[in-house]
PDB file of C-alpha atoms in Angstrom:
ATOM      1  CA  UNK A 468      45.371  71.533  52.429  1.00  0.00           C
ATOM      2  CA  UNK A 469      48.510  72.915  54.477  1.00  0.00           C
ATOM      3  CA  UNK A 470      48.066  74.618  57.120  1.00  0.00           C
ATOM      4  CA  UNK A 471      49.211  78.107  57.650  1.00  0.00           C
ATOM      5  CA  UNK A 472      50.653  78.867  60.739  1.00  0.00           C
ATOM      6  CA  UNK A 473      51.885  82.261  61.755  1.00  0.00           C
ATOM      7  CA  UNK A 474      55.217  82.151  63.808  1.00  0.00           C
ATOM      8  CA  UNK A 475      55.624  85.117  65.849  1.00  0.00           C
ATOM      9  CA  UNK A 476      58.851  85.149  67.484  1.00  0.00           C
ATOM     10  CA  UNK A 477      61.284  87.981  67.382  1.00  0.00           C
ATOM     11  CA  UNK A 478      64.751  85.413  67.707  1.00  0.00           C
ATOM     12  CA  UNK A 479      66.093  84.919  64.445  1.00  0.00           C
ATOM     13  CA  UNK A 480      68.261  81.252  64.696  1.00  0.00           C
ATOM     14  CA  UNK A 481      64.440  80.118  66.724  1.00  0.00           C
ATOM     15  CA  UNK A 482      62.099  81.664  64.143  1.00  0.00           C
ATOM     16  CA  UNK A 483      64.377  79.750  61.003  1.00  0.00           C
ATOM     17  CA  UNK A 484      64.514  76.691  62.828  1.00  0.00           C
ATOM     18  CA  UNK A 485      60.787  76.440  63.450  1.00  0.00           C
ATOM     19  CA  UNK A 486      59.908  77.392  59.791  1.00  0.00           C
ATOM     20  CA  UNK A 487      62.357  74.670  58.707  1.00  0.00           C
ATOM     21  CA  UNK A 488      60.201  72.225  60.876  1.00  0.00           C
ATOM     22  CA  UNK A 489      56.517  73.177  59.775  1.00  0.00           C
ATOM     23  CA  UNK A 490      57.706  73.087  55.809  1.00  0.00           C
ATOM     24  CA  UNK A 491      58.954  69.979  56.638  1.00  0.00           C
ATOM     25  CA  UNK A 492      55.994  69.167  58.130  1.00  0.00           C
ATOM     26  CA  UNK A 493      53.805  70.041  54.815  1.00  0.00           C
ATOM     27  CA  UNK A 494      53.063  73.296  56.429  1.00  0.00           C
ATOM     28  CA  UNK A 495      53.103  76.903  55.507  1.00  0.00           C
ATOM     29  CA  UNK A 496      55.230  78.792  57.875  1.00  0.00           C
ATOM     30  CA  UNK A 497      54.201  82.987  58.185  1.00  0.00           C
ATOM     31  CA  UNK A 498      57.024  84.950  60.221  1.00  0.00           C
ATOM     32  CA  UNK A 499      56.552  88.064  62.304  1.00  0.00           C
ATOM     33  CA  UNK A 500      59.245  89.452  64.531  1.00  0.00           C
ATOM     34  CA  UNK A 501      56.742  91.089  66.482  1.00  0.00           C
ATOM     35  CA  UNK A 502      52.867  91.809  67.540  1.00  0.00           C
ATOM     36  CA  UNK A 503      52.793  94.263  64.933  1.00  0.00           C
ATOM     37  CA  UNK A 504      54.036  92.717  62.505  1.00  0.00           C
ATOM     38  CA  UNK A 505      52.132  89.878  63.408  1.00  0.00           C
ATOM     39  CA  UNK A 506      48.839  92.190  63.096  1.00  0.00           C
ATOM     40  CA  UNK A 507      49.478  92.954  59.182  1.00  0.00           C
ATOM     41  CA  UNK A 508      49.855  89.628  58.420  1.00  0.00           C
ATOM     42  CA  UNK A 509      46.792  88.386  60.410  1.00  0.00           C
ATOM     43  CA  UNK A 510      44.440  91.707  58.672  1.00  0.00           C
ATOM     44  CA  UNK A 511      45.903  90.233  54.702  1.00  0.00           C
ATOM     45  CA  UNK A 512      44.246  86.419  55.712  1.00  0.00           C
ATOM     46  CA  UNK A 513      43.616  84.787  58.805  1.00  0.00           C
ATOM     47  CA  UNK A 514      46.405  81.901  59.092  1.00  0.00           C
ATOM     48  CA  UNK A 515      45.579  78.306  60.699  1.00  0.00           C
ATOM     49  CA  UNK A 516      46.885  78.956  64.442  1.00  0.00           C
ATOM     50  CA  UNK A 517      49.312  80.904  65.649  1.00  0.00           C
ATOM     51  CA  UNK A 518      52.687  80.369  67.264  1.00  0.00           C
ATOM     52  CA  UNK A 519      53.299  83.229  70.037  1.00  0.00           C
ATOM     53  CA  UNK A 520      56.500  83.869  71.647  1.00  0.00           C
ATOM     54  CA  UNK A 521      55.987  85.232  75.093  1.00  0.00           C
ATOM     55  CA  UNK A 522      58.217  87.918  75.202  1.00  0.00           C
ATOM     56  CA  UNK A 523      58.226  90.181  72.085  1.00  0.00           C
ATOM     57  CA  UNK A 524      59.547  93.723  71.075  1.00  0.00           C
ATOM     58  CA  UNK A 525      57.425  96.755  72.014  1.00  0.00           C
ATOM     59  CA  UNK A 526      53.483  94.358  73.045  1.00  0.00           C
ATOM     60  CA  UNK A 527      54.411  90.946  74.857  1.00  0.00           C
ATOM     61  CA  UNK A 528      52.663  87.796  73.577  1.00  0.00           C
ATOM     62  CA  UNK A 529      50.248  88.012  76.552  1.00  0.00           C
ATOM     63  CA  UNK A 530      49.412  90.525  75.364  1.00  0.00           C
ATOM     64  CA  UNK A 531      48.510  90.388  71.761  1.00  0.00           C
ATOM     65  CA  UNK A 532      46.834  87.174  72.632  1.00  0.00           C
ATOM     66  CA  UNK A 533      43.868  88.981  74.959  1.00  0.00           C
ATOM     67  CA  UNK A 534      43.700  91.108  71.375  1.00  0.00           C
ATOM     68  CA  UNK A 535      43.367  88.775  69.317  1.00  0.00           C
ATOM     69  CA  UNK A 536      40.777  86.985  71.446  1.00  0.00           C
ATOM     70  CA  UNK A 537      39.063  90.387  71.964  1.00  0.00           C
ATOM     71  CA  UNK A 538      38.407  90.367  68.331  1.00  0.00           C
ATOM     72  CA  UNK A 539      35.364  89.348  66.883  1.00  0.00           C
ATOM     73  CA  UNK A 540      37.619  88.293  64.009  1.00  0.00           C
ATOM     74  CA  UNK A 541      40.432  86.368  65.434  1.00  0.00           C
ATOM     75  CA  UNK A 542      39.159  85.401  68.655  1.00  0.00           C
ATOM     76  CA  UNK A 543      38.794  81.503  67.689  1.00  0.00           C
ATOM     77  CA  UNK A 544      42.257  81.398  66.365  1.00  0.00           C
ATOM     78  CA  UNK A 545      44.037  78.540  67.800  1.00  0.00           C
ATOM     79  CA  UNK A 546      47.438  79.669  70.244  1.00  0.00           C
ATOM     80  CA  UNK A 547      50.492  78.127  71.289  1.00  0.00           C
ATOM     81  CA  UNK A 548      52.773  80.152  73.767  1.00  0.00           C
ATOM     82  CA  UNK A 549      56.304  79.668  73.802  1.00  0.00           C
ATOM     83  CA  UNK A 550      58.380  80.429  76.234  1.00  0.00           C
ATOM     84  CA  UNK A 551      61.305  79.731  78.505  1.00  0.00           C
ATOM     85  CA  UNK A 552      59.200  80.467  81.375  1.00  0.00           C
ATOM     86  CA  UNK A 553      58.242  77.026  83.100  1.00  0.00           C
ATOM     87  CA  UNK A 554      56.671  78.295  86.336  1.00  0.00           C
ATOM     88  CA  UNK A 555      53.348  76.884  86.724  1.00  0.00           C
ATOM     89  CA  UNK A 556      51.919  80.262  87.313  1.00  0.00           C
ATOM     90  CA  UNK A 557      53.400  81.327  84.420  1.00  0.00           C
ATOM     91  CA  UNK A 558      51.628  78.555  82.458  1.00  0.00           C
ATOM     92  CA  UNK A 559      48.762  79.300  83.894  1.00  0.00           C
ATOM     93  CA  UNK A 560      49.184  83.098  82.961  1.00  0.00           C
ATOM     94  CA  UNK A 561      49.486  82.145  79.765  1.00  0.00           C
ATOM     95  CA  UNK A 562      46.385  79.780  79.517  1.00  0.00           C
ATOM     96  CA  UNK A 563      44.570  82.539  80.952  1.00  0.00           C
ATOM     97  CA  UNK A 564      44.943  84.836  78.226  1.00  0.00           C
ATOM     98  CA  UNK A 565      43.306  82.990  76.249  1.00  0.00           C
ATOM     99  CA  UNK A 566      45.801  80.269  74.309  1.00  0.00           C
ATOM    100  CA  UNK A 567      45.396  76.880  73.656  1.00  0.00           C
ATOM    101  CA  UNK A 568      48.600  75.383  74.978  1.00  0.00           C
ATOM    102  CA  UNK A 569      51.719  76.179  76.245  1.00  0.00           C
ATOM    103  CA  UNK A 570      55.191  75.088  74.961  1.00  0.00           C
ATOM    104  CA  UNK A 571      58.777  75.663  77.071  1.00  0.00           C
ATOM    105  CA  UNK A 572      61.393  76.222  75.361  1.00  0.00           C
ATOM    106  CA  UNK A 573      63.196  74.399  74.624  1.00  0.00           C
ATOM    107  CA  UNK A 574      61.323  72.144  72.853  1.00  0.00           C
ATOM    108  CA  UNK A 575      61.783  69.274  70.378  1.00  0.00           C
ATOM    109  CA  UNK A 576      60.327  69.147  66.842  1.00  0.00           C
ATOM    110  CA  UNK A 577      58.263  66.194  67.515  1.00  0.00           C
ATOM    111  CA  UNK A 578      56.896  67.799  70.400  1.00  0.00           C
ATOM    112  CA  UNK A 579      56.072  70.682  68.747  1.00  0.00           C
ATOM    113  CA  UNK A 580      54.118  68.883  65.984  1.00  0.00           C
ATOM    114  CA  UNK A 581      52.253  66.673  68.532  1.00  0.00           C
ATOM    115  CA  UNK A 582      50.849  70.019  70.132  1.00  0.00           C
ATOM    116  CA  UNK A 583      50.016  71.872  66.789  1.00  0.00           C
ATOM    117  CA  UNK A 584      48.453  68.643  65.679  1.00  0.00           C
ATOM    118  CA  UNK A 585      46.381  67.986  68.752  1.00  0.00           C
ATOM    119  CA  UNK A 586      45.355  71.751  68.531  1.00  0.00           C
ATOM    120  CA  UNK A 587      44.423  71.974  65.339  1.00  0.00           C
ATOM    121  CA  UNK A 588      42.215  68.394  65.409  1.00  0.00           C
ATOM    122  CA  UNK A 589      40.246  70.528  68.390  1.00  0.00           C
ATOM    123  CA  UNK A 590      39.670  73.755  67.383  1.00  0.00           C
ATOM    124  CA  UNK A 591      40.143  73.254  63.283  1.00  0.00           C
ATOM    125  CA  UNK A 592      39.633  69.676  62.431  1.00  0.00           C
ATOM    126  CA  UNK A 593      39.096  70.600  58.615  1.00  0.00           C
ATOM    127  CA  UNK A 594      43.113  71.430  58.538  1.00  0.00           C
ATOM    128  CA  UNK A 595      44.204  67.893  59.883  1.00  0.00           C
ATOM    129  CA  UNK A 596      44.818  64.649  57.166  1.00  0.00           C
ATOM    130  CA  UNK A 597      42.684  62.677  59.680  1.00  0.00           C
ATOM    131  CA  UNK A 598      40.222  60.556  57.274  1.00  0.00           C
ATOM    132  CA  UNK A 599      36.437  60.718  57.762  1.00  0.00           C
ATOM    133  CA  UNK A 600      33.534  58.499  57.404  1.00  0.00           C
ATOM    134  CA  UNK A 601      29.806  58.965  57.813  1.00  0.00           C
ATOM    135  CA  UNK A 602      27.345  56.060  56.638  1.00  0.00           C
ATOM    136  CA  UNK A 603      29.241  54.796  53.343  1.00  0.00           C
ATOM    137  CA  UNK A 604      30.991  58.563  52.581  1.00  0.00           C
ATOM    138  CA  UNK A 605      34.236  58.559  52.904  1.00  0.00           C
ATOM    139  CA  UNK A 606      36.781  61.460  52.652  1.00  0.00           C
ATOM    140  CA  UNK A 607      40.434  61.186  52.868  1.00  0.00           C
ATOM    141  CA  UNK A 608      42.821  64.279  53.250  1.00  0.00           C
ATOM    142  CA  UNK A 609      45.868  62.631  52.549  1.00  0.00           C
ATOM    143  CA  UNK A 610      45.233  61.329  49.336  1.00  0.00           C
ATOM    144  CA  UNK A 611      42.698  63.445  48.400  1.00  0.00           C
ATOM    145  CA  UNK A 612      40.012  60.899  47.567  1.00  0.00           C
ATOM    146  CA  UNK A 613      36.268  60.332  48.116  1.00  0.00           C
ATOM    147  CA  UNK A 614      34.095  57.598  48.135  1.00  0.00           C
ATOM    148  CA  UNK A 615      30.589  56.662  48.202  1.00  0.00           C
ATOM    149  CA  UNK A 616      29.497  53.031  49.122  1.00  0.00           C
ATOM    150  CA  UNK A 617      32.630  52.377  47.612  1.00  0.00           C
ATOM    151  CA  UNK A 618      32.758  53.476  44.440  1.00  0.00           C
ATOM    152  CA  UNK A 619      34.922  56.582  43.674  1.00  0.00           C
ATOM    153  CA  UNK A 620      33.757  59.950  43.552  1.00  0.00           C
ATOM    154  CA  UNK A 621      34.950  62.802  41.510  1.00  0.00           C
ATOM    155  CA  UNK A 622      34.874  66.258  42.280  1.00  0.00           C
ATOM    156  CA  UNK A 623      36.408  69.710  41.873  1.00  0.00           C
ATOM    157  CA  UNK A 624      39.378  71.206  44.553  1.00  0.00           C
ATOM    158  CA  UNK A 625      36.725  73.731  45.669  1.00  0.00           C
ATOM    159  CA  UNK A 626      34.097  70.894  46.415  1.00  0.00           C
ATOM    160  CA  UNK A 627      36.461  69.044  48.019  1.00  0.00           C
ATOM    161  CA  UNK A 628      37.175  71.412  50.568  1.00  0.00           C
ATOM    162  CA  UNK A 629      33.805  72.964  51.095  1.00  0.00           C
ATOM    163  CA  UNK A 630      32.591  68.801  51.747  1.00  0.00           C
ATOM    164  CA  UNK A 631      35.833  68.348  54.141  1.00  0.00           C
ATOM    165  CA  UNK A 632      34.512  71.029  56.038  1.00  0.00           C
ATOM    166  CA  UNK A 633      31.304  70.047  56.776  1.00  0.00           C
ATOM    167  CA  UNK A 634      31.953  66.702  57.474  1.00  0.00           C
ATOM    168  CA  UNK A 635      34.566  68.048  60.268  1.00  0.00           C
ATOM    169  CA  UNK A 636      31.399  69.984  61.270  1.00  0.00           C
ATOM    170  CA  UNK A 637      28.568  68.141  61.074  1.00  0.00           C
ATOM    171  CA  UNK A 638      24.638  68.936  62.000  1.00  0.00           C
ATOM    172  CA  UNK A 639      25.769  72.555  62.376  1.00  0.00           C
ATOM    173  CA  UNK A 640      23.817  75.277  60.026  1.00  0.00           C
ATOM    174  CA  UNK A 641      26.269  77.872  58.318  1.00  0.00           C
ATOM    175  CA  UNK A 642      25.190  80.870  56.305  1.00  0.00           C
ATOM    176  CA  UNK A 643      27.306  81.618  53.021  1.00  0.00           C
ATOM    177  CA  UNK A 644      29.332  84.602  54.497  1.00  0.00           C
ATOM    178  CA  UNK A 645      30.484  81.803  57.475  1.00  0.00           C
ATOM    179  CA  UNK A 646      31.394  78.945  54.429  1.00  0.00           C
ATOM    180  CA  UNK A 647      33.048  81.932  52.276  1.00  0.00           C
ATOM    181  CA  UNK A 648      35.579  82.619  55.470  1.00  0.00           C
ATOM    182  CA  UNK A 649      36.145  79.296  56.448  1.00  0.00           C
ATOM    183  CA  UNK A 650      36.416  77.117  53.165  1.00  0.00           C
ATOM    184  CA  UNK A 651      37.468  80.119  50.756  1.00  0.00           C
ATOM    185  CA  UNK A 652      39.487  82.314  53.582  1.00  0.00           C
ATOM    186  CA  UNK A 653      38.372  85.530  54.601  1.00  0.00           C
ATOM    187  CA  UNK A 654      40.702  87.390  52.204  1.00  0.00           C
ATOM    188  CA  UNK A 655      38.888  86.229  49.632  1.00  0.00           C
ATOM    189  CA  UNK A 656      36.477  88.703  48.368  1.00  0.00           C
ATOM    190  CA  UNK A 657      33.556  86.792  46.017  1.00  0.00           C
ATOM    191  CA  UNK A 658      29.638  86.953  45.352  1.00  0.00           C
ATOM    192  CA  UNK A 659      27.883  84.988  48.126  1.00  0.00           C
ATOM    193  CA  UNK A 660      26.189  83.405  45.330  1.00  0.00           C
ATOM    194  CA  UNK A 661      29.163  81.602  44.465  1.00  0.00           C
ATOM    195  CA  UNK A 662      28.608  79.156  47.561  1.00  0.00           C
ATOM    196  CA  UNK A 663      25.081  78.028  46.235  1.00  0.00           C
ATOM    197  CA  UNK A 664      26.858  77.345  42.407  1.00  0.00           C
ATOM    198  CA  UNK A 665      29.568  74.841  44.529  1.00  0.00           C
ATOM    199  CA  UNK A 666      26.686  73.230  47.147  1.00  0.00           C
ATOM    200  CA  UNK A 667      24.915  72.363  43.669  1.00  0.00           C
ATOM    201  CA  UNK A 668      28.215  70.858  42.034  1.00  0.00           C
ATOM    202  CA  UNK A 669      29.008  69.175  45.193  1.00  0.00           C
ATOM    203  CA  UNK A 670      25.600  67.451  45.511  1.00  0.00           C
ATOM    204  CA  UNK A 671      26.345  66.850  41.808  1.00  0.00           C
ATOM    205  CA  UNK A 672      29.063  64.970  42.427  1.00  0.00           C
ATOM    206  CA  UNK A 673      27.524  63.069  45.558  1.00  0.00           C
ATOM    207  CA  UNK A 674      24.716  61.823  43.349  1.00  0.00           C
ATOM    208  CA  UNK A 675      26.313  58.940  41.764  1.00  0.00           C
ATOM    209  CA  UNK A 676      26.225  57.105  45.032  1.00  0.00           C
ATOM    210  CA  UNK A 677      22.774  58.638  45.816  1.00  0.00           C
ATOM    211  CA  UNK A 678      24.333  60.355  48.627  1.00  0.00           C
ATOM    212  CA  UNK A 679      23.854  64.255  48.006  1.00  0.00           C
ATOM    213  CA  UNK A 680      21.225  64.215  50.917  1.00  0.00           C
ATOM    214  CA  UNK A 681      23.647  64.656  53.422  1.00  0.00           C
ATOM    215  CA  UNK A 682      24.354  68.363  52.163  1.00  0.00           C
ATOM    216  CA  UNK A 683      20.926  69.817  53.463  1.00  0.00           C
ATOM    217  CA  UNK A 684      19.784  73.371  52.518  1.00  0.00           C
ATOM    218  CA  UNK A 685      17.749  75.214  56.034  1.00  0.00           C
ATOM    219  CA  UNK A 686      15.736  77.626  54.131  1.00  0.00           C
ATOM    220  CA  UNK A 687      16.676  81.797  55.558  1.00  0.00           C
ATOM    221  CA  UNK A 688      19.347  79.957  57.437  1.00  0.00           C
ATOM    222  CA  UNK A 689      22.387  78.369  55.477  1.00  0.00           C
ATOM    223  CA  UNK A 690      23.735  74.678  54.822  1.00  0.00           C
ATOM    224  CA  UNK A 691      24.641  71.886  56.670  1.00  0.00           C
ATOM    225  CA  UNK A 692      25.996  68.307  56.639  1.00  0.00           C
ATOM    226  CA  UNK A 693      23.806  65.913  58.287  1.00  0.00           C
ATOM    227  CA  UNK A 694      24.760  62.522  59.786  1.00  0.00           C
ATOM    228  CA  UNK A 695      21.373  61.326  59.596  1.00  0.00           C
ATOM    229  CA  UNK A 696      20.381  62.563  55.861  1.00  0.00           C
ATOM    230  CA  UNK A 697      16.329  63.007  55.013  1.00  0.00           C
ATOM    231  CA  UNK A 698      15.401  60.470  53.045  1.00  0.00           C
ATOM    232  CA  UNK A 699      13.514  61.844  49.463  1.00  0.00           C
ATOM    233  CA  UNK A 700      14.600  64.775  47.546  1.00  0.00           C
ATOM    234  CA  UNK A 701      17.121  67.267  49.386  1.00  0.00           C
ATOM    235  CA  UNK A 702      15.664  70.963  48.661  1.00  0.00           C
ATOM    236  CA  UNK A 703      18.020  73.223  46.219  1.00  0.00           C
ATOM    237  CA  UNK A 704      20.015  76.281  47.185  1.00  0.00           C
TER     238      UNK A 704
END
């Protein structure tokens, strides 16, 4: 799934150029000229991570950073400063507030890739086309295939994602409203219900290589994906 990444930089000919990279890239570039504008965008649907010009119009980027990470909401959202300040204080000003790296301007478009890349495989590993195995399941991004044991697997887009997710974050219990904002998107405003109907279909579809015990159901809790599945009969939604 592209990633959507917000580009908040108030220089025209920079903002373009970077846009022209990340859609070249596969991704889905979001521009804001400025903090507020930036704001709007991020209250409509959380993007992916967020590129942050230091020096804005009206709130600097050090500043809407410590905002967004004094939000319940946004405070995991990945950051990357830019900036043509290359002082080491001011890098470490910048780290300080909160962000995840730190770009000078000016930058290559490799180099910019490598660091939204290497960001996004720490803090949202779900986003990346990095394939993933676990004891005979294997998922691949890229070309959007899954086996069991070998054999092929089919399943819907939805299932897909929801079983990319939790295999890029395994043994860790999440309720429905956490899997509705992460694997549907926050914006998205459906019955929790829905997640049980998709952690049935996906276990549906894992059955054929008798692997829908890694999708475990903690009773008052949530789901998770286990790396070490229980053997027998995995408990419905």
């Amino acid at each position: 799934m592209p990633a959507q990444i917000l580009v908040v930089e108030d220089e025209s000919a920079i903002q373009e150029l970077i846009a022209l990279n990340l859609e070249q890239a596969g991704q889905t570039p979001i521009l804001a000229g400025s903090a507020e504008e930036a704001w709007t965008c991020i209250q409509t649907a959380l993007p992916d991570l967020v590129l942050l010009d230091w020096m804005l119009p009206g709130q600097s980027g050090v500043d809407f950073a410590r905002r967004l990470r004094a939000e319940p909401r946004t405070r995991l959202l990945p950051i990357i400063m830019l900036t043509a300040r290359g002082e080491e204080d001011d890098k470490l000003r910048g780290l300080d507030t909160g962000a995840d790296d730190y770009i000078t301007k000016p930058f290559s478009t490799k180099e910019l890739q490598a660091r939204i890349k290497a960001v996004l495989r720490r803090r949202a590993p779900e986003i990346t086309d990095d394939a993933i195995e676990y004891n005979g399941l294997n998922l691949d991004p890229a070309s959007h295939r899954v086996t069991g044991k070998g054999k092929g697997l089919e399943m819907g887009p939805t299932e897909f994602r929801l079983l990319h997710f939790f295999m890029t974050h395994p043994e860790r219990v999440y309720s429905r409203t956490q899997l509705l904002d992460h694997v549907w998107g926050d914006h998205v405003f459906i019955e929790e219900r829905t997640v049980d109907v998709h952690i049935r279909r996906l276990r549906a579809a894992l059955e054929p290589a008798r692997l829908e015990a890694f999708v475990q159901t903690v009773r008052g809790a949530g789901h998770r994906f286990s790396k070490a599945p229980w053997r027998g009969r995995t408990p419905s939604p």
